[in-house]
Each structure stands twice: as C-alpha cells, then as structure tokens.
CSV table of N, CA, C and O in Angstrom, one decimal:
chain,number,residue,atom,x,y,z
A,1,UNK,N,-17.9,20.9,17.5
A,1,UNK,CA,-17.2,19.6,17.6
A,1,UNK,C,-17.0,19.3,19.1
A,1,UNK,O,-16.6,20.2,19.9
A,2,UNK,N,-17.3,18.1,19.5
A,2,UNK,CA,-17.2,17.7,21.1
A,2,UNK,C,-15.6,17.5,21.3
A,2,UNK,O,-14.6,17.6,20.5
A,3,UNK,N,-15.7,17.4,22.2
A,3,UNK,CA,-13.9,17.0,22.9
A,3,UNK,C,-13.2,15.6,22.3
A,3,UNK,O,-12.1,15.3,22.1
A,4,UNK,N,-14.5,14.6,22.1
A,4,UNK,CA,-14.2,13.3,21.6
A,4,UNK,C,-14.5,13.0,20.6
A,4,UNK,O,-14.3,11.8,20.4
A,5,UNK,N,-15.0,13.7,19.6
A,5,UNK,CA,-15.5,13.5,18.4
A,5,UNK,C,-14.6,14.3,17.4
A,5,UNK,O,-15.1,15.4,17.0
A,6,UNK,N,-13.4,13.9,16.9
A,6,UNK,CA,-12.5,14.8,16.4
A,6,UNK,C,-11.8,14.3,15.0
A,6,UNK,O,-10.6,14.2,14.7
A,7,UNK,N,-12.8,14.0,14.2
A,7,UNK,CA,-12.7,13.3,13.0
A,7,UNK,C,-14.1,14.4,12.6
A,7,UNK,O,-15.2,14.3,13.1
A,8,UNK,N,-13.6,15.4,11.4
A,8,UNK,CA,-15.0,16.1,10.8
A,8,UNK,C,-15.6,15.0,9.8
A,8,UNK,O,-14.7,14.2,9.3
A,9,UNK,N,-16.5,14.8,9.4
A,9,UNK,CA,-17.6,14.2,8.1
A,9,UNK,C,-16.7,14.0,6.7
A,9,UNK,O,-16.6,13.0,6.0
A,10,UNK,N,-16.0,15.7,6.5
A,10,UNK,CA,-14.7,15.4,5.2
A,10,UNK,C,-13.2,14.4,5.1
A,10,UNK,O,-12.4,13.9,4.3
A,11,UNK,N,-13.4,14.7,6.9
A,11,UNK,CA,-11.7,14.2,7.3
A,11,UNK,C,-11.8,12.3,7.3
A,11,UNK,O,-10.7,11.7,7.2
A,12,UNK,N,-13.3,11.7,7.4
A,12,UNK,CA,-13.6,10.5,7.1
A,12,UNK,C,-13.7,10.0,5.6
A,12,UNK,O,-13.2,9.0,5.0
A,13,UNK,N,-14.5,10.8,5.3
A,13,UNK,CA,-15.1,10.2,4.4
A,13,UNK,C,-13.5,10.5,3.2
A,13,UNK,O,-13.7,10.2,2.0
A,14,UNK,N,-12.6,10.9,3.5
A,14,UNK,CA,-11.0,11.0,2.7
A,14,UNK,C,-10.7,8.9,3.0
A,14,UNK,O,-10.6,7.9,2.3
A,15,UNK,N,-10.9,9.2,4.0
A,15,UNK,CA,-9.7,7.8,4.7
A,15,UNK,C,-11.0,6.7,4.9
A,15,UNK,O,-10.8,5.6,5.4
A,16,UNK,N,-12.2,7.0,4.5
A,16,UNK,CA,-12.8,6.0,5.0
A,16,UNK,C,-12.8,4.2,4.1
A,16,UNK,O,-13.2,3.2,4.6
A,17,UNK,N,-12.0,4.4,2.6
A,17,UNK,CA,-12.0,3.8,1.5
A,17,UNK,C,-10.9,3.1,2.0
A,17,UNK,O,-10.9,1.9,1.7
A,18,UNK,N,-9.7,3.7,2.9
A,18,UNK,CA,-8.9,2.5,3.6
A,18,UNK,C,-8.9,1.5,4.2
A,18,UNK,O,-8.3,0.5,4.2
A,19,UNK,N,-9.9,2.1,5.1
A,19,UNK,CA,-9.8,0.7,6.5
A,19,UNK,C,-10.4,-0.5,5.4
A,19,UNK,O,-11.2,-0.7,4.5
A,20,UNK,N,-9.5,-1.3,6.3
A,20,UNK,CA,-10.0,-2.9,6.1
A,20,UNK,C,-11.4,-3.3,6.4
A,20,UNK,O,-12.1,-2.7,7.2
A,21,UNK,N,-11.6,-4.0,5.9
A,21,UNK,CA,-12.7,-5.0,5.6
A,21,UNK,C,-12.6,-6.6,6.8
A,21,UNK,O,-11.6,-7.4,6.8
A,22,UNK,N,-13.9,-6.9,7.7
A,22,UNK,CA,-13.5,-7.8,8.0
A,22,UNK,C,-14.3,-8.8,7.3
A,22,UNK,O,-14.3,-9.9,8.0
A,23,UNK,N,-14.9,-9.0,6.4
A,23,UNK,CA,-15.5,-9.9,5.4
A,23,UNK,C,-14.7,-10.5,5.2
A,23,UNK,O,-13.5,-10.2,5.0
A,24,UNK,N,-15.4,-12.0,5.4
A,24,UNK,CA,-14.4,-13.2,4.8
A,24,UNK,C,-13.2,-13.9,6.1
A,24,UNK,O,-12.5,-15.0,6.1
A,25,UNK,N,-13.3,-12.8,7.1
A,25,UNK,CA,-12.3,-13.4,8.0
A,25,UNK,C,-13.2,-14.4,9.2
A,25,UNK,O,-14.4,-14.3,9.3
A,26,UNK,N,-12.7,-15.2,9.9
A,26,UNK,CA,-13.4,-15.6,11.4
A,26,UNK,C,-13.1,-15.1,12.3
A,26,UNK,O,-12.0,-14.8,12.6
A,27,UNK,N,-14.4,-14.8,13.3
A,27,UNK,CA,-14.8,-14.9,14.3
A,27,UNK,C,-15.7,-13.1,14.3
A,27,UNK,O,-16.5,-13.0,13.4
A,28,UNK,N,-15.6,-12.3,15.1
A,28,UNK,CA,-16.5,-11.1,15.1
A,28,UNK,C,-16.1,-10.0,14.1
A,28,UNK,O,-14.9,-9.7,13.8
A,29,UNK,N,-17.5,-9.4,13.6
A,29,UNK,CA,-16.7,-8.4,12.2
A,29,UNK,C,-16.5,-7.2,13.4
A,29,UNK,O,-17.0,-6.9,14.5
A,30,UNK,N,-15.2,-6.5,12.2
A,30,UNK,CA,-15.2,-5.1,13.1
A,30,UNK,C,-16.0,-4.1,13.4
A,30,UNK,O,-16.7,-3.4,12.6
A,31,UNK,N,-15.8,-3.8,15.1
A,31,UNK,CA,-16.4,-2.6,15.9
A,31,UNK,C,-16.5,-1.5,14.3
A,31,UNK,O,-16.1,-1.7,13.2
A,32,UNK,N,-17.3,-0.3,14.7
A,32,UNK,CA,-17.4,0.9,13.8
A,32,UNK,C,-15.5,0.9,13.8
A,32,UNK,O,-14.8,0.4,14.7
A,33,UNK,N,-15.1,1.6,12.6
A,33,UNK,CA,-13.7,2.3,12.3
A,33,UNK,C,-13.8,3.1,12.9
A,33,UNK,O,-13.1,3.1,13.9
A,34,UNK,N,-14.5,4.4,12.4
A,34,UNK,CA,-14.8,5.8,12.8
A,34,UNK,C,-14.0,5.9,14.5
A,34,UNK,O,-12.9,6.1,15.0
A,35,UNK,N,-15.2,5.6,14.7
A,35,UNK,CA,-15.1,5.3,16.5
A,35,UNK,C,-13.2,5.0,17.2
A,35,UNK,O,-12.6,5.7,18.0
A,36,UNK,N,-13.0,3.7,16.4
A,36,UNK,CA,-11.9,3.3,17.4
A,36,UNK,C,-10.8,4.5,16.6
A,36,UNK,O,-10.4,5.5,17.2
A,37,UNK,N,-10.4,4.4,15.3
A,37,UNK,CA,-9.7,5.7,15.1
A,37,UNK,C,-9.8,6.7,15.9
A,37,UNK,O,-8.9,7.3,16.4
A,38,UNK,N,-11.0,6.9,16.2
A,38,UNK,CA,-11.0,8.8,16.6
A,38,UNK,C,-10.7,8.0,18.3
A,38,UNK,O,-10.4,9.0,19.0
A,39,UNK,N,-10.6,7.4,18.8
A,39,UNK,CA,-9.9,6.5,20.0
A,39,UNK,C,-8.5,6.5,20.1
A,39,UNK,O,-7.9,6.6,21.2
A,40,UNK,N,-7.9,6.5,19.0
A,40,UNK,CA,-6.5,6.2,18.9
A,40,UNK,C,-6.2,7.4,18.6
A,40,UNK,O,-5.2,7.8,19.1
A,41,UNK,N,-6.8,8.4,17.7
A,41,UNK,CA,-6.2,9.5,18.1
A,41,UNK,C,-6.9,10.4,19.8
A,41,UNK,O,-6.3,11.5,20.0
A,42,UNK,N,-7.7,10.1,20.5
A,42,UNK,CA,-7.5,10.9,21.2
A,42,UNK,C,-6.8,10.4,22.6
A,42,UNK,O,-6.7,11.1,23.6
A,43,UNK,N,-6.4,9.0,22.5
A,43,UNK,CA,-5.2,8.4,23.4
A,43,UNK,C,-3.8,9.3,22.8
A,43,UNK,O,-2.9,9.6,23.7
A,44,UNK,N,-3.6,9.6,21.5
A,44,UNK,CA,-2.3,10.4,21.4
A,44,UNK,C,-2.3,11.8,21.6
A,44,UNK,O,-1.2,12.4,21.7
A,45,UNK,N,-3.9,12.6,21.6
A,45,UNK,CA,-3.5,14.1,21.9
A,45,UNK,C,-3.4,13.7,23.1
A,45,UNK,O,-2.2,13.8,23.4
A,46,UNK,N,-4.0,13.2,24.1
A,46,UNK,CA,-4.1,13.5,25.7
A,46,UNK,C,-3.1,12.9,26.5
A,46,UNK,O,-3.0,12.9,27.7
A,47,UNK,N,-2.1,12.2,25.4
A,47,UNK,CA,-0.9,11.4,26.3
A,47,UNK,C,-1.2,10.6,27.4
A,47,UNK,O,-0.5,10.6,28.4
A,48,UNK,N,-2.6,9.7,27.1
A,48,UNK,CA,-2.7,9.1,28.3
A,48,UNK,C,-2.7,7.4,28.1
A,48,UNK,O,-2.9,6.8,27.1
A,49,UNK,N,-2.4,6.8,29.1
A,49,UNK,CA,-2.3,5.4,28.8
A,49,UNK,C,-3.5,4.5,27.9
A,49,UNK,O,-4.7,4.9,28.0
A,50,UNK,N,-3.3,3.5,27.2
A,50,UNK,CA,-4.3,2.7,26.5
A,50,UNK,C,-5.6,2.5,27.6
A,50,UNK,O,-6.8,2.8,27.4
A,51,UNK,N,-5.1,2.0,28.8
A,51,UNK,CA,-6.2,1.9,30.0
A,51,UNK,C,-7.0,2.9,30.5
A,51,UNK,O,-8.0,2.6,31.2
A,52,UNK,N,-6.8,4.2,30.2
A,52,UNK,CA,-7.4,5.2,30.8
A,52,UNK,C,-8.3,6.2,29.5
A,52,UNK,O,-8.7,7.3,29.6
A,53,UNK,N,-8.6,5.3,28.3
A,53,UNK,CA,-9.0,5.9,27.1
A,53,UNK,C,-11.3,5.6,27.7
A,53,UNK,O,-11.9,4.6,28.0
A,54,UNK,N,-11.7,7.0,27.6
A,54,UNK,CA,-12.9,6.7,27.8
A,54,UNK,C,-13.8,5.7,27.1
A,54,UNK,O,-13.9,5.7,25.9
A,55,UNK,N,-14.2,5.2,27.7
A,55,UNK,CA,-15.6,4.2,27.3
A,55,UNK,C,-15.9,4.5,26.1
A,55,UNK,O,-15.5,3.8,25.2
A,56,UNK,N,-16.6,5.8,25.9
A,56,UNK,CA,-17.4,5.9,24.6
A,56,UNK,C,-16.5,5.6,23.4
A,56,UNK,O,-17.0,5.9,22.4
A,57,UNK,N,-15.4,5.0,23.3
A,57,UNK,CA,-14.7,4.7,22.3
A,57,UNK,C,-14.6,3.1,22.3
A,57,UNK,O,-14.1,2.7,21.3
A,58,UNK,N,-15.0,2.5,23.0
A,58,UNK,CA,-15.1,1.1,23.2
A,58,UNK,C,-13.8,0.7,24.0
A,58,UNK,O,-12.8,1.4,24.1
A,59,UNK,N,-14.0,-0.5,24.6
A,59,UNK,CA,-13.4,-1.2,25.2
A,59,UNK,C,-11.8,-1.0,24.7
A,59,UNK,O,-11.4,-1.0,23.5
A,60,UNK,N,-10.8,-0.6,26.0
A,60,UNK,CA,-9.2,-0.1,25.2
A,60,UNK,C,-8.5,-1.5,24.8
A,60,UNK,O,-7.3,-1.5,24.4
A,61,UNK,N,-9.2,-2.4,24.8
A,61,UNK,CA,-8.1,-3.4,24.2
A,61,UNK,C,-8.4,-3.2,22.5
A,61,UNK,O,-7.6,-2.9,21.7
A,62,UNK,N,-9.8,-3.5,22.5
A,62,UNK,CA,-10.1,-3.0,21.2
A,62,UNK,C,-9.3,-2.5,20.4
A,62,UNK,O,-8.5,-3.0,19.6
A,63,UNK,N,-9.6,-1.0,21.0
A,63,UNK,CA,-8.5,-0.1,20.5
A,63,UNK,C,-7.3,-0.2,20.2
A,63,UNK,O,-7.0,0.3,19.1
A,64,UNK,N,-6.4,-0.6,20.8
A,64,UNK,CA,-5.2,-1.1,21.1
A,64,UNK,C,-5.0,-1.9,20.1
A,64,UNK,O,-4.1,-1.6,19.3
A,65,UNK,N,-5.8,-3.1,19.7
A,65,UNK,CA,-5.4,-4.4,18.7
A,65,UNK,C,-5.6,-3.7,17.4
A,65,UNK,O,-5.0,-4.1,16.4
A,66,UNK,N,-6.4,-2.8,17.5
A,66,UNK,CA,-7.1,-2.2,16.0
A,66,UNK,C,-5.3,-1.3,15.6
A,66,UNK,O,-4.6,-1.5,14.7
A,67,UNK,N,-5.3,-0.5,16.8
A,67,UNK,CA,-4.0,0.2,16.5
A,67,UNK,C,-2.7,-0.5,15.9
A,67,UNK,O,-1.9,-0.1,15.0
A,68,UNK,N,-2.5,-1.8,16.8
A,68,UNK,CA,-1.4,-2.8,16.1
A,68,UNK,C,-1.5,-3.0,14.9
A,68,UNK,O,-0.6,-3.0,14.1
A,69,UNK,N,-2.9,-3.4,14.7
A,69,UNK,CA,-3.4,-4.1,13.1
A,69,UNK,C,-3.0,-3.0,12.0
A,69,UNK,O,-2.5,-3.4,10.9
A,70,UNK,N,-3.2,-2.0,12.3
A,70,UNK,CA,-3.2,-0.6,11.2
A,70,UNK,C,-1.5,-0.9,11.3
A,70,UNK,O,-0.8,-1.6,10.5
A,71,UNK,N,-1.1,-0.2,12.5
A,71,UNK,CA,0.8,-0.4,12.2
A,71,UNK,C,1.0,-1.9,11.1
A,71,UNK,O,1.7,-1.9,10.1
A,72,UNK,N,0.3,-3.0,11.6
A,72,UNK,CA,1.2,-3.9,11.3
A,72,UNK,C,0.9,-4.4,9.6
A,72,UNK,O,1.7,-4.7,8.7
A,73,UNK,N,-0.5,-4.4,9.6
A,73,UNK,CA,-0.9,-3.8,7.9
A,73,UNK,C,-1.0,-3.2,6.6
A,73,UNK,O,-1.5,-3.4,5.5
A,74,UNK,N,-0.2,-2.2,7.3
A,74,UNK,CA,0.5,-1.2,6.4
A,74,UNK,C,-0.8,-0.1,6.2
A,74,UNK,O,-0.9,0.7,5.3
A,75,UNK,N,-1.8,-0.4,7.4
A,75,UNK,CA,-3.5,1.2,7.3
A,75,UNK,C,-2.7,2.4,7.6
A,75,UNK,O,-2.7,3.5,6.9
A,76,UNK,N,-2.2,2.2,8.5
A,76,UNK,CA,-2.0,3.9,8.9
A,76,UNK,C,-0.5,4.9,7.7
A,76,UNK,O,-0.4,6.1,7.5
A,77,UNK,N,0.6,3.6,7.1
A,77,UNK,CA,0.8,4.0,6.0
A,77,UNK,C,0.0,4.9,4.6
A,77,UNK,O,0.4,5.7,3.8
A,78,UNK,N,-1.0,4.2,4.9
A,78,UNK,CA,-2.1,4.5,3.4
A,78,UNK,C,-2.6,5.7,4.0
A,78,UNK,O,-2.4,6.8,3.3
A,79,UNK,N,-3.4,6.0,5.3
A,79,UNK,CA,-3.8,7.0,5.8
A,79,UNK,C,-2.9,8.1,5.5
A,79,UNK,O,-3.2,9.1,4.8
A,80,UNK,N,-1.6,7.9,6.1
A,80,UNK,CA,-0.4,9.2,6.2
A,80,UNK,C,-0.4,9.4,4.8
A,80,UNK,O,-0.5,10.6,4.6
A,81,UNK,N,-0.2,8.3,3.4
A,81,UNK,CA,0.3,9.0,2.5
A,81,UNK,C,-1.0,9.9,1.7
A,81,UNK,O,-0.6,10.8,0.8
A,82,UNK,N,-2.8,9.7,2.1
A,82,UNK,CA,-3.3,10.0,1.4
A,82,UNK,C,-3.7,11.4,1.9
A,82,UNK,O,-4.4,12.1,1.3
C-alpha cells in the first residue's frame, strides 16, 4: 500500500454503496469518490492544512466541499454506522 492510497479494495467496496450520486443534479458530476475520501482522510492522519493536501488527490477545494457535503448530508454518518 502506498503512503496515499489508504483505502484497501474491501475497505471500499463496504462504503462504496453510500456515496451519493450526482445524477440528476446541475452543473459538473462528481470527481472519482475513492480518490477525494482517501484525500480527506489523509488531510486527517497528517494534520495538515486543507491547502497543503497533495495534488494527486485533486484540487483541496474539491476536497474540502466534498468533506462539508458528507458532514452536512448525513455520508459520513452512514459511513461511521456501517
């Protein structure tokens, strides 16, 4: 497992039936899930600011909005309870 790739194949494919869907909404569908999750978690092991999260996870605003969305949606609820 690489340093940034910290989601195994099992540990997805559990949570992958949560994430939202952007079908049906306007304007751009959503970046990969995979990706910005394993983003948001590795802004929380490394304690480092939203701005300083590497590239290969996409752009940190991204990240950042995706992170609000899950809080404010009740995703990361469903994540925790499953």
């Amino acid at each position: 497992m690489s340093r940034t790739a910290l989601l195994t194949d099992h540990q997805w494919a559990r949570i992958e039936s949560l994430m939202p869907s952007s079908d049906g909404s306007a304007g751009r569908p959503f970046r990969d899930h995979r990706s910005i999750l394993e983003g948001i978690i590795y802004r929380f092991r490394a304690g480092i600011p939203w701005r300083d999260l590497p590239e290969n996870f996409g752009p940190w605003q991204t990240v950042w909005k995706r992170h609000r969305r899950f809080s404010c949606d009740g995703t990361w609820d469903k994540i925790h309870s499953r």
